[in-house]
């Protein structure tokens, strides 16, 4: 081993040890391998604290809401929002603080908002890792229930579903763990027989028909 | 009419049914120009003179990689300008690079975050903001670079899982987050994994919502596969990708992610020295029953049940997540006669594939000896990967790179073309332009699909049943007459 090789080997070992120690101390994925990230990453989508949605003549009031995303254990649900249902007034300016109690990325996305005010009809907050972020939106000027979900991976199917009830809402969103759903959804079209069964049955019937026809006309 | 006529009619009926069942129904003429509806044609350009400080090769395919995302993959998000990051949906944690440990002018420590995620069409009801629809719409599962934002950005998240590149002698710290509703378990294909690996569960699995960190010490150059081997559905759904360890070279800036496979727009220094271009070709398989189960069932146990029932059964092979001619959109190889192409090939499916070429001479690179061996084809078992060299022949008429198993699954299985720029301008063929016939390429011929087998068996059983019934009836009648 040359001196250069030794220097490289020592450097490698030192870097590995330093990185491992950094990882252990950081806990969450911040600078875990020597690269210094700026911190936990968060994002806000379509924040709006000024523009009034259709049906609103003025902001009816201000409210603060805190929602968290948490693991719920293995099985169903895997994740859940606390609280899953949020009650607000129409035309209310709502500041949402969304926090994650897990180590992975989550979102709190309110869908079904007026597209004139919210591009693509949604407002949301994203947090990556055990951190929090706040953002503000103004609720619609009508009595409505808006679905809430996380679009990350299959988190929505795994329990991250909720609702925002404006002025009491107009019903409950389907599929919220503990409120309107109590297990994995059962598909209504997943129990069909395999395609080969139908092919075999078709072949059987055609075979019977051919022979029966042949006998009927005294061909066989 | 007599029995001979009857037997003739029966045989003709059987053959007619067989012909109907085996027809692959080609729908177009031999050479029809494929349409390319892509809203970012500027992504194809040579970005060498761009402000990114990263030279990207031109990519003339219909849907090239998003150049700013490639730039971030080369530089590392921590070294990329804010203007570059704003233009991509990659998270700052997708890839970071730091520390020139051997002093040769490039970063040797790479931090990555991958997310295990399903991709597919979400129920329209969700996007419309009303109530939730049935099922998840999963069509494929993949490892994706960590992204940010609502929904899925095809530029950063699309099948297959991205090819990962590391330099020999470096260090890689890879966090894997499982956003999927199914448990998975990492297999790094033989690349040395350090002792600081920290999965959260005691059984080495990444359960839904878990994240684990893996420390890789890529000490031996080569082409490997990383994948999940936790359950029977992982291979069917394509949860794996190529992992390439490049030789240590000075100022060796590597493209850490090649999203969607296909052309490597920022090749390693060793590739620049020996080849005219480099392509990643990831072969996978699809079982329609497992795919359907994943689309319609939320419950992972139901998906696993179907996957275990299906075992190693395959309905089609895929190349970089697509079938021909869709493979041409992203995985077309553009070359001139005499070019030398480096092909990194790997199998993340559940069935063997045998890769062959009509586009030139293939050889396999032996990392141990540094020698090439000429081959007619290369067989890849699930989890296998190789580095190939293709010496391109005359491709003024586009020539295919295909899997010999196409004989069983149809000409479109996992095939792409090698074409010269001039032939691309003339239009690419909608059907694979094989020189040899199907039978010559594969002795098995068509017709081994389960449904065809069942159809034939059903036909024979039906005929035998009817014959037996007929014989019994005639005997009864004759006995009645005797009485």
XYZ file of C-alpha atoms in Angstrom:
703
model
C 0.000 0.000 0.000
C 1.472 3.348 -1.008
C 1.303 6.436 1.134
C -1.345 7.831 -1.159
C -3.398 4.686 -0.719
C -3.060 4.987 3.049
C -4.243 8.588 2.964
C -7.229 7.599 0.867
C -8.047 4.647 3.104
C -7.794 6.744 6.260
C -9.922 9.440 4.678
C -12.540 6.904 3.703
C -12.671 5.438 7.163
C -12.853 8.865 8.780
C -15.624 9.942 6.465
C -17.574 6.768 7.183
C -17.223 7.191 10.928
C -18.098 10.867 10.800
C -21.087 10.261 8.616
C -22.339 7.427 10.774
C -21.991 9.517 13.908
C -23.782 12.394 12.236
C -26.578 10.104 11.209
C -27.011 8.746 14.676
C -27.099 12.193 16.231
C -29.381 13.709 13.650
C -32.039 11.048 13.967
C -34.003 12.418 11.082
C -32.611 12.767 7.584
C -30.798 16.039 7.998
C -27.194 16.016 6.907
C -27.049 12.315 7.400
C -24.136 11.645 5.148
C -22.117 14.814 5.240
C -24.302 16.893 2.981
C -25.841 19.767 4.878
C -29.437 20.250 3.955
C -31.130 23.431 5.067
C -33.429 21.610 7.412
C -36.694 19.785 7.307
C -38.425 20.444 4.060
C -41.947 21.773 3.917
C -44.153 23.125 1.181
C -47.398 25.067 0.866
C -49.761 24.854 -2.094
C -52.124 27.634 -3.188
C -51.987 29.612 0.043
C -54.574 32.374 0.062
C -55.221 34.832 2.867
C -56.598 37.684 0.755
C -58.706 36.674 -2.223
C -62.346 35.977 -1.372
C -63.834 32.826 -2.919
C -67.118 33.132 -4.844
C -70.046 33.718 -2.497
C -67.987 35.622 0.066
C -68.363 39.372 0.514
C -65.944 39.588 3.392
C -63.869 37.403 5.668
C -66.238 36.169 8.332
C -63.532 35.551 10.913
C -60.184 33.968 11.662
C -59.490 30.514 12.994
C -56.448 28.454 13.836
C -56.466 24.719 13.312
C -53.781 22.183 14.134
C -53.764 18.842 12.351
C -51.220 16.059 12.665
C -50.441 12.994 10.615
C -49.527 9.961 12.658
C -48.830 6.288 12.251
C -51.682 4.110 13.384
C -49.841 0.817 13.471
C -49.670 -1.943 10.890
C -52.810 -3.173 9.210
C -55.564 -0.666 8.561
C -55.280 2.246 8.962
C -51.555 2.707 8.545
C -51.778 6.479 9.005
C -54.448 8.838 10.228
C -55.110 12.530 10.682
C -55.735 13.952 14.144
C -58.373 15.264 14.030
C -59.743 13.683 10.850
C -62.625 16.167 10.643
C -62.312 19.943 10.936
C -65.297 22.274 11.412
C -65.061 25.847 10.088
C -67.377 28.686 9.072
C -68.047 29.863 5.544
C -65.694 32.589 4.280
C -63.478 32.038 7.293
C -59.724 32.670 7.106
C -58.242 29.478 8.473
C -54.598 29.093 9.395
C -53.674 25.430 9.421
C -50.660 24.140 11.260
C -49.854 20.699 9.904
C -47.390 18.566 11.769
C -46.015 15.098 11.137
C -45.409 12.584 13.863
C -43.687 10.144 11.536
C -40.346 10.124 9.718
C -41.778 10.284 6.204
C -43.434 12.841 3.935
C -47.109 13.670 4.413
C -49.609 16.159 3.013
C -52.882 17.708 4.146
C -54.594 18.603 0.865
C -58.089 20.099 0.833
C -59.796 19.354 -2.488
C -63.018 20.610 -4.036
C -62.264 24.310 -3.461
C -63.448 26.906 -6.025
C -61.023 26.777 -8.962
C -61.493 30.510 -9.571
C -59.642 31.122 -6.342
C -57.540 27.985 -5.942
C -55.764 26.623 -9.075
C -56.918 23.060 -9.714
C -59.255 23.406 -6.749
C -56.946 22.545 -3.898
C -55.011 24.032 -0.998
C -52.472 22.114 1.018
C -49.461 21.777 3.237
C -46.622 19.249 2.964
C -44.146 18.295 5.678
C -41.196 15.969 5.322
C -40.226 14.232 8.493
C -41.132 15.131 12.062
C -41.741 18.825 11.574
C -44.586 21.292 11.024
C -45.710 24.022 8.640
C -48.479 26.607 8.724
C -50.492 28.117 5.885
C -53.720 30.018 5.417
C -56.750 29.673 3.164
C -60.235 31.170 3.022
C -63.126 28.730 3.078
C -65.880 28.788 0.413
C -69.056 30.792 0.903
C -71.363 27.792 0.959
C -72.287 24.896 3.179
C -70.118 22.063 1.911
C -67.951 19.152 3.026
C -64.498 19.132 1.426
C -62.364 15.953 1.230
C -58.832 15.996 2.595
C -56.078 13.592 1.614
C -52.351 13.024 1.115
C -51.319 12.374 -2.484
C -47.985 10.846 -1.471
C -47.668 7.209 -2.538
C -50.673 5.223 -1.393
C -51.096 7.172 1.865
C -54.643 8.135 0.968
C -55.624 4.498 0.472
C -53.809 3.701 3.721
C -55.884 5.990 5.903
C -54.753 9.592 5.390
C -58.222 10.861 4.551
C -60.190 13.538 6.282
C -62.685 16.312 5.724
C -63.310 20.000 6.252
C -66.946 20.733 7.071
C -67.889 24.287 6.145
C -70.933 25.584 8.038
C -71.680 22.062 9.220
C -71.029 20.521 5.820
C -73.356 18.644 3.510
C -72.529 15.120 4.596
C -69.457 13.062 5.435
C -66.644 12.069 3.142
C -66.447 8.370 2.502
C -63.415 6.401 3.625
C -62.224 8.239 6.750
C -60.765 5.809 9.306
C -62.879 5.678 12.417
C -65.600 7.906 10.964
C -66.856 6.464 7.727
C -64.580 3.514 7.148
C -63.455 0.663 9.328
C -61.034 -1.346 7.227
C -59.552 -1.781 3.791
C -62.015 -1.118 1.050
C -63.349 -4.220 -0.600
C -63.259 -4.077 -4.356
C -66.511 -5.051 -6.032
C -64.914 -6.442 -9.147
C -61.880 -8.275 -7.913
C -63.352 -11.697 -7.355
C -63.901 -12.655 -10.958
C -62.745 -15.983 -12.287
C -59.494 -16.054 -14.231
C -59.661 -15.482 -17.956
C -58.454 -19.029 -18.602
C -61.644 -20.330 -16.950
C -63.806 -18.528 -19.476
C -61.582 -19.690 -22.339
C -61.895 -23.281 -21.160
C -65.653 -22.985 -20.761
C -65.965 -21.505 -24.243
C -63.881 -24.314 -25.684
C -66.006 -26.904 -23.885
C -69.263 -25.477 -25.213
C -67.920 -25.204 -28.752
C -66.693 -28.805 -28.572
C -70.092 -30.020 -27.382
C -71.843 -28.003 -30.072
C -69.622 -29.321 -32.858
C -70.043 -32.964 -31.904
C -73.751 -32.637 -31.104
C -74.291 -30.896 -34.413
C -72.353 -33.560 -36.230
C -74.410 -36.318 -34.608
C -77.668 -34.429 -35.183
C -77.010 -34.237 -38.905
C -75.559 -37.726 -38.821
C -72.143 -36.523 -39.958
C -70.198 -38.424 -37.307
C -72.022 -37.282 -45.478
C -70.045 -39.873 -43.561
C -67.728 -40.094 -40.586
C -64.793 -38.809 -42.641
C -66.738 -35.672 -43.458
C -67.725 -35.281 -39.849
C -64.165 -35.624 -38.644
C -63.087 -33.101 -41.271
C -65.682 -30.566 -40.095
C -64.715 -31.108 -36.468
C -61.023 -30.639 -37.257
C -61.743 -27.530 -39.313
C -63.753 -26.056 -36.461
C -60.945 -26.754 -34.028
C -58.355 -25.176 -36.279
C -60.548 -22.140 -36.857
C -60.926 -21.635 -33.139
C -57.178 -22.116 -32.668
C -56.421 -19.528 -35.338
C -58.764 -17.029 -33.709
C -57.186 -17.567 -30.330
C -53.608 -17.258 -31.538
C -54.014 -14.240 -33.777
C -52.053 -11.288 -32.425
C -54.134 -8.856 -34.466
C -51.547 -6.492 -35.890
C -53.355 -3.278 -36.547
C -51.216 -1.163 -38.787
C -49.180 -1.163 -41.913
C -45.494 -2.103 -41.835
C -44.165 1.401 -41.684
C -46.283 4.120 -40.249
C -44.804 7.186 -38.701
C -45.410 7.201 -34.983
C -46.938 10.301 -33.545
C -45.088 12.080 -30.798
C -47.229 14.321 -28.662
C -44.756 15.831 -26.231
C -44.978 19.348 -24.931
C -41.277 19.910 -24.273
C -39.356 19.291 -27.530
C -36.682 21.686 -26.277
C -35.636 19.014 -23.759
C -34.049 17.044 -26.607
C -31.343 19.608 -27.289
C -27.671 19.415 -26.459
C -27.428 21.389 -23.233
C -23.635 21.607 -23.223
C -23.654 25.388 -23.384
C -26.326 25.861 -20.783
C -25.903 27.662 -17.496
C -26.077 24.414 -15.570
C -22.333 23.812 -15.832
C -23.197 20.250 -16.713
C -22.790 19.024 -20.284
C -25.792 16.999 -21.353
C -25.810 15.036 -24.567
C -28.593 15.479 -27.078
C -31.410 12.955 -26.808
C -33.455 12.753 -29.996
C -36.226 10.511 -28.666
C -39.814 11.636 -28.411
C -39.780 11.991 -24.623
C -36.273 12.760 -23.348
C -35.360 13.214 -19.712
C -36.038 16.612 -18.206
C -32.617 18.321 -18.493
C -32.765 20.310 -15.271
C -33.580 17.162 -13.320
C -30.587 15.477 -14.953
C -28.477 18.498 -14.012
C -29.529 18.175 -10.376
C -28.737 14.443 -10.509
C -25.206 15.273 -11.646
C -24.492 18.253 -9.419
C -26.424 17.254 -6.314
C -29.271 19.404 -5.065
C -26.999 21.033 -2.500
C -24.696 22.262 -5.269
C -27.374 23.218 -7.798
C -28.493 26.783 -8.280
C -31.871 27.706 -6.806
C -33.102 28.499 -10.311
C -32.383 24.918 -11.276
C -34.201 23.435 -8.284
C -37.261 25.604 -8.824
C -37.700 24.094 -12.274
C -37.808 20.491 -11.040
C -40.111 18.610 -8.724
C -37.135 16.912 -7.098
C -36.820 17.434 -3.371
C -33.601 18.904 -2.034
C -33.135 15.541 -0.374
C -33.396 13.583 -3.612
C -29.638 13.676 -4.031
C -26.798 15.543 -2.359
C -23.070 15.346 -3.092
C -20.091 16.351 -1.026
C -16.509 15.529 0.038
C -13.772 14.830 -2.489
C -12.149 12.165 -0.328
C -9.496 11.066 -2.831
C -8.766 14.544 -4.126
C -9.465 13.743 -7.759
C -11.842 16.571 -8.465
C -15.211 14.940 -7.914
C -17.548 14.331 -4.987
C -17.288 10.921 -3.367
C -20.082 11.020 -0.794
C -23.605 10.793 -2.120
C -26.772 11.131 -0.070
C -30.023 9.945 -1.585
C -33.612 9.594 -0.576
C -35.838 7.190 -2.431
C -39.562 6.795 -1.984
C -41.315 3.501 -2.616
C -44.476 4.515 -4.367
C -47.142 3.110 -6.661
C -47.876 4.809 -9.967
C -51.072 4.583 -11.922
C -54.180 6.506 -12.695
C -55.908 7.860 -9.646
C -59.677 7.598 -9.532
C -61.238 10.596 -11.246
C -63.433 11.222 -8.233
C -60.380 12.095 -6.162
C -58.993 14.558 -8.659
C -62.426 16.099 -9.081
C -62.547 16.781 -5.380
C -65.587 14.664 -4.607
C -65.665 11.410 -2.684
C -63.033 8.768 -2.912
C -63.208 6.214 -5.660
C -62.456 2.558 -5.459
C -58.954 1.300 -5.223
C -55.582 2.851 -5.690
C -55.075 2.567 -9.434
C -51.628 0.989 -8.947
C -50.167 -0.114 -12.277
C -46.502 -0.368 -11.322
C -44.538 -0.030 -8.106
C -41.222 1.771 -8.080
C -38.468 3.449 -6.167
C -38.581 7.134 -7.028
C -36.261 10.016 -6.238
C -37.783 12.024 -3.426
C -40.066 14.642 -4.900
C -42.256 17.400 -3.534
C -45.657 18.710 -4.454
C -49.134 17.416 -5.129
C -49.632 14.486 -7.452
C -47.003 12.678 -9.497
C -44.635 14.496 -11.851
C -43.821 12.178 -14.753
C -40.511 13.966 -15.261
C -39.219 12.589 -11.955
C -41.464 9.625 -11.189
C -42.153 7.059 -13.873
C -41.329 3.381 -14.431
C -38.929 1.751 -14.189
C -37.153 2.653 -10.968
C -34.278 5.013 -11.805
C -30.819 3.670 -12.541
C -28.511 4.688 -9.683
C -24.844 5.477 -10.332
C -22.003 5.618 -7.848
C -18.253 5.855 -8.187
C -15.913 3.074 -7.177
C -14.448 3.777 -3.742
C -17.089 6.297 -2.768
C -19.762 6.216 -0.105
C -23.495 6.308 -0.539
C -26.034 6.958 2.183
C -29.453 5.979 0.929
C -32.648 6.590 2.852
C -35.580 4.580 1.600
C -39.068 5.661 2.662
C -41.965 3.311 2.144
C -45.052 5.305 1.154
C -46.678 2.180 -0.135
C -49.317 0.160 1.700
C -47.247 -3.026 1.277
C -44.120 -4.018 3.235
C -40.889 -4.283 1.259
C -37.294 -5.312 1.876
C -34.178 -4.019 0.154
C -31.711 -6.160 -1.762
C -28.727 -4.230 -3.096
C -27.622 -6.924 -5.516
C -24.229 -7.697 -4.050
C -22.981 -4.145 -3.542
C -21.323 -3.909 -0.156
C -23.690 -2.586 2.462
C -22.061 -1.006 5.483
C -22.789 -1.823 9.077
C -24.551 1.435 9.781
C -27.676 0.276 8.035
C -30.573 1.277 10.236
C -33.889 -0.239 9.247
C -36.586 0.408 11.766
C -38.060 -3.039 12.068
C -36.457 -6.094 13.553
C -37.269 -8.268 10.541
C -35.311 -6.140 8.013
C -38.523 -5.060 6.342
C -39.578 -1.568 5.437
C -43.159 -1.601 6.591
C -45.599 1.034 5.342
C -44.555 4.373 6.778
C -41.092 3.130 7.726
C -37.834 4.573 6.518
C -34.428 2.964 6.682
C -30.931 4.105 5.850
C -28.471 1.940 3.965
C -24.785 2.717 3.704
C -23.335 1.427 0.483
C -19.614 1.112 -0.134
C -19.408 0.584 -3.893
C -15.977 -1.001 -4.096
C -16.262 -3.114 -7.252
C -17.215 -1.601 -10.613
C -20.085 -3.393 -12.269
C -23.744 -3.445 -13.170
C -26.059 -4.611 -10.398
C -29.743 -4.763 -9.543
C -31.363 -3.180 -6.507
C -34.862 -4.357 -5.722
C -37.314 -5.448 -3.101
C -37.510 -9.157 -2.471
C -40.010 -9.061 0.367
C -43.045 -10.582 -1.304
C -44.330 -12.363 -4.376
C -45.780 -9.212 -5.913
C -42.587 -7.121 -5.910
C -41.169 -8.681 -9.082
C -44.512 -8.746 -10.880
C -44.991 -5.049 -10.183
C -41.446 -4.080 -11.196
C -40.024 -2.893 -7.890
C -36.351 -2.756 -8.857
C -33.784 -0.979 -10.985
C -30.167 -0.907 -12.142
C -27.356 0.075 -9.795
C -24.091 0.864 -11.554
C -20.699 1.298 -9.952
C -18.455 3.263 -12.309
C -14.678 3.071 -12.346
C -12.902 5.723 -10.292
C -11.714 8.462 -12.634
C -10.635 12.058 -12.055
C -13.347 14.701 -12.330
C -15.920 11.972 -12.753
C -19.315 13.633 -12.443
C -21.954 10.917 -12.436
C -25.627 11.130 -13.254
C -26.894 9.656 -10.004
C -30.447 9.106 -11.310
C -31.485 8.049 -14.779
C -35.241 8.359 -14.475
C -37.139 6.101 -16.867
C -33.957 4.428 -18.148
C -32.884 4.946 -21.745
C -30.094 7.302 -22.721
C -27.628 8.467 -20.106
C -27.310 12.147 -20.925
C -24.292 12.753 -18.681
C -22.139 9.604 -18.965
C -19.227 8.797 -16.698
C -15.665 9.602 -17.754
C -14.896 5.970 -18.542
C -17.896 5.826 -20.870
C -16.847 8.982 -22.660
C -13.461 7.379 -23.339
C -14.694 4.112 -24.824
C -18.200 4.579 -26.181
C -20.233 6.898 -28.359
C -23.304 6.718 -26.133
C -24.719 4.854 -23.150
C -28.191 3.420 -22.535
C -29.894 1.774 -19.561
C -32.252 -1.050 -20.530
C -34.313 -2.408 -17.631
C -36.327 -5.514 -18.444
C -39.382 -6.382 -16.407
C -42.420 -8.576 -16.557
C -46.099 -8.045 -16.023
C -48.780 -10.421 -14.865
C -52.188 -8.995 -15.655
C -53.915 -10.677 -12.712
C -51.475 -9.222 -10.200
C -51.663 -5.814 -11.848
C -55.444 -5.927 -11.763
C -55.449 -6.970 -8.122
C -53.188 -4.071 -7.232
C -55.442 -1.692 -9.151
C -58.690 -2.668 -7.501
C -57.756 -3.843 -4.006
C -56.709 -1.541 -1.214
C -55.990 -4.488 1.017
C -52.363 -5.597 0.570
C -53.179 -9.109 1.781
C -55.506 -9.561 -1.185
C -52.796 -8.422 -3.586
C -50.291 -10.820 -2.024
C -52.790 -13.650 -2.258
C -53.178 -13.191 -6.002
C -49.405 -12.786 -6.492
C -48.721 -16.050 -4.674
C -51.377 -17.826 -6.715
C -49.796 -16.611 -9.944
C -46.246 -17.590 -8.944
C -43.854 -16.980 -11.831
C -46.538 -16.680 -14.518
C -45.919 -13.823 -16.945
C -48.242 -12.227 -19.498
C -45.729 -9.888 -21.121
C -42.231 -8.540 -20.854
C -41.484 -4.843 -20.607
C -38.506 -2.696 -21.510
C -38.107 0.367 -19.313
C -41.713 -0.078 -18.245
C -43.173 -0.171 -21.752
C -44.005 -2.408 -24.711
C -43.221 -1.737 -28.366
C -43.871 0.719 -29.973
C -44.209 2.781 -26.784
C -40.617 1.829 -25.980
C -39.531 4.065 -28.869
C -40.818 7.155 -27.097
C -38.043 7.031 -24.555
C -35.797 4.034 -25.157
C -35.006 4.384 -28.852
C -31.248 4.032 -29.477
C -29.995 6.648 -31.923
C -26.715 5.743 -33.616
C -24.764 5.585 -36.870
C -23.094 2.535 -38.342
C -19.815 1.892 -36.559
C -20.841 3.522 -33.290
C -20.046 1.723 -30.075
C -22.869 1.784 -27.550
C -22.647 0.782 -23.933
C -25.811 -1.024 -22.892
C -26.478 -1.647 -19.224
C -29.077 -4.403 -19.115
C -30.817 -5.916 -16.118
C -33.839 -8.030 -15.279
C -36.145 -6.879 -12.470
C -39.014 -9.182 -13.457
C -39.892 -12.727 -12.438
C -39.046 -14.535 -15.678
C -35.830 -15.136 -17.608
C -35.183 -12.876 -20.590
C -32.717 -13.445 -23.395
C -31.578 -10.196 -24.979
C -30.575 -10.357 -28.643
C -29.876 -7.852 -31.377
C -30.271 -7.444 -35.120
C -28.636 -4.023 -34.923
C -24.999 -5.076 -34.800
C -22.520 -7.181 -32.865
C -23.086 -7.747 -29.165
C -20.393 -8.476 -26.634
C -20.379 -8.858 -22.864
C -17.882 -6.977 -20.730
C -16.073 -8.931 -18.035
C -15.211 -6.546 -15.204
C -12.725 -9.055 -13.826
C -10.523 -9.348 -16.925
C -11.472 -6.137 -18.688
C -12.206 -8.180 -21.817
C -15.204 -8.350 -24.109
C -16.719 -11.654 -25.260
C -18.756 -11.729 -28.451
C -22.195 -13.241 -27.947
C -25.321 -13.880 -29.988
C -27.548 -13.134 -27.025
C -27.433 -12.666 -23.276
C -29.654 -14.553 -20.872
C -30.700 -12.682 -17.762
C -32.363 -14.475 -14.879
C -34.368 -12.333 -12.452
C -31.892 -10.168 -10.569
C -29.150 -10.507 -13.208
C -27.464 -7.549 -14.892
C -24.661 -7.139 -17.432
C -22.719 -4.490 -19.282
C -22.905 -5.015 -23.041
C -21.215 -3.372 -25.990
C -23.086 -3.016 -29.246
C -21.055 -2.339 -32.378
C -23.755 -0.808 -34.491
C -24.298 -2.172 -37.994
C -26.290 -0.617 -40.811
C -29.264 1.043 -39.126
C -30.456 3.262 -41.948
C -33.344 0.824 -41.750
C -34.060 0.664 -37.984
C -33.045 -2.667 -36.469
C -34.417 -4.242 -33.259
C -32.956 -5.175 -29.906
C -35.393 -7.708 -28.585
C -35.923 -10.517 -26.113
C -36.118 -13.969 -27.622
C -39.088 -14.709 -25.401
C -41.025 -12.426 -27.766
C -41.978 -15.645 -29.515
C -44.179 -16.470 -26.589
C -45.572 -13.051 -25.823
C -45.825 -11.313 -29.184
C -43.463 -9.211 -31.219
C -44.025 -6.150 -29.085
C -42.585 -7.690 -25.929
C -39.720 -5.596 -24.574
C -38.383 -4.576 -27.960
C -36.767 -1.342 -29.029
C -34.954 -0.172 -32.156
C -31.558 1.176 -33.066
C -32.012 3.827 -35.713
C -29.910 6.409 -37.506
C -30.977 10.063 -37.297
C -31.961 10.036 -40.959
C -34.167 6.977 -40.512
C -35.911 8.653 -37.596
C -36.810 11.581 -39.836
C -38.361 9.162 -42.292
C -40.610 7.739 -39.599
C -40.313 4.743 -37.326
C -42.173 1.517 -38.031
C -45.215 0.754 -35.953
C -44.412 -2.953 -36.187
C -41.049 -4.441 -35.265
C -39.002 -4.796 -38.483
C -37.530 -8.238 -37.787
C -35.257 -9.704 -40.430
C -35.794 -13.237 -39.208
C -39.193 -14.802 -38.871
C -40.758 -15.423 -35.508
C -40.187 -19.168 -35.763
C -36.498 -18.737 -36.516
C -36.004 -16.445 -33.550
C -37.752 -18.715 -31.139
C -38.422 -22.375 -31.654
C -41.327 -22.434 -29.256
C -43.569 -20.424 -31.537
C -46.770 -18.874 -30.351
C -49.496 -20.367 -28.276
C -48.344 -21.121 -24.757
C -50.597 -18.689 -23.020
C -52.813 -20.047 -20.306
C -56.035 -19.018 -21.992
C -55.105 -20.719 -25.247
C -54.220 -23.891 -23.387
C -57.482 -23.794 -21.483
C -59.403 -23.178 -24.686
C -57.863 -26.206 -26.384
C -58.392 -28.467 -23.394
C -61.957 -27.264 -23.069
C -62.616 -27.945 -26.736
C -61.292 -31.490 -26.526
C -63.148 -32.227 -23.299
C -66.349 -30.836 -24.784
C -66.003 -32.948 -27.910
C -65.233 -36.097 -25.893
C -68.156 -35.471 -23.549
C -70.566 -34.972 -26.435
C -69.252 -38.080 -28.180
C -69.604 -40.165 -25.041
C -73.128 -38.872 -24.476
C -73.974 -39.646 -28.041
C -72.686 -43.206 -27.777
C -74.656 -43.779 -24.569
C -77.826 -42.443 -26.150
C -77.454 -44.640 -29.222
C -76.917 -47.723 -27.091
C -80.016 -46.961 -25.084
C -82.001 -46.467 -28.242
C -80.757 -49.740 -29.691
C -81.583 -51.519 -26.423
C -85.090 -50.040 -26.520
C -85.491 -51.251 -30.103
C -84.281 -54.733 -29.115
C -86.774 -54.830 -26.267
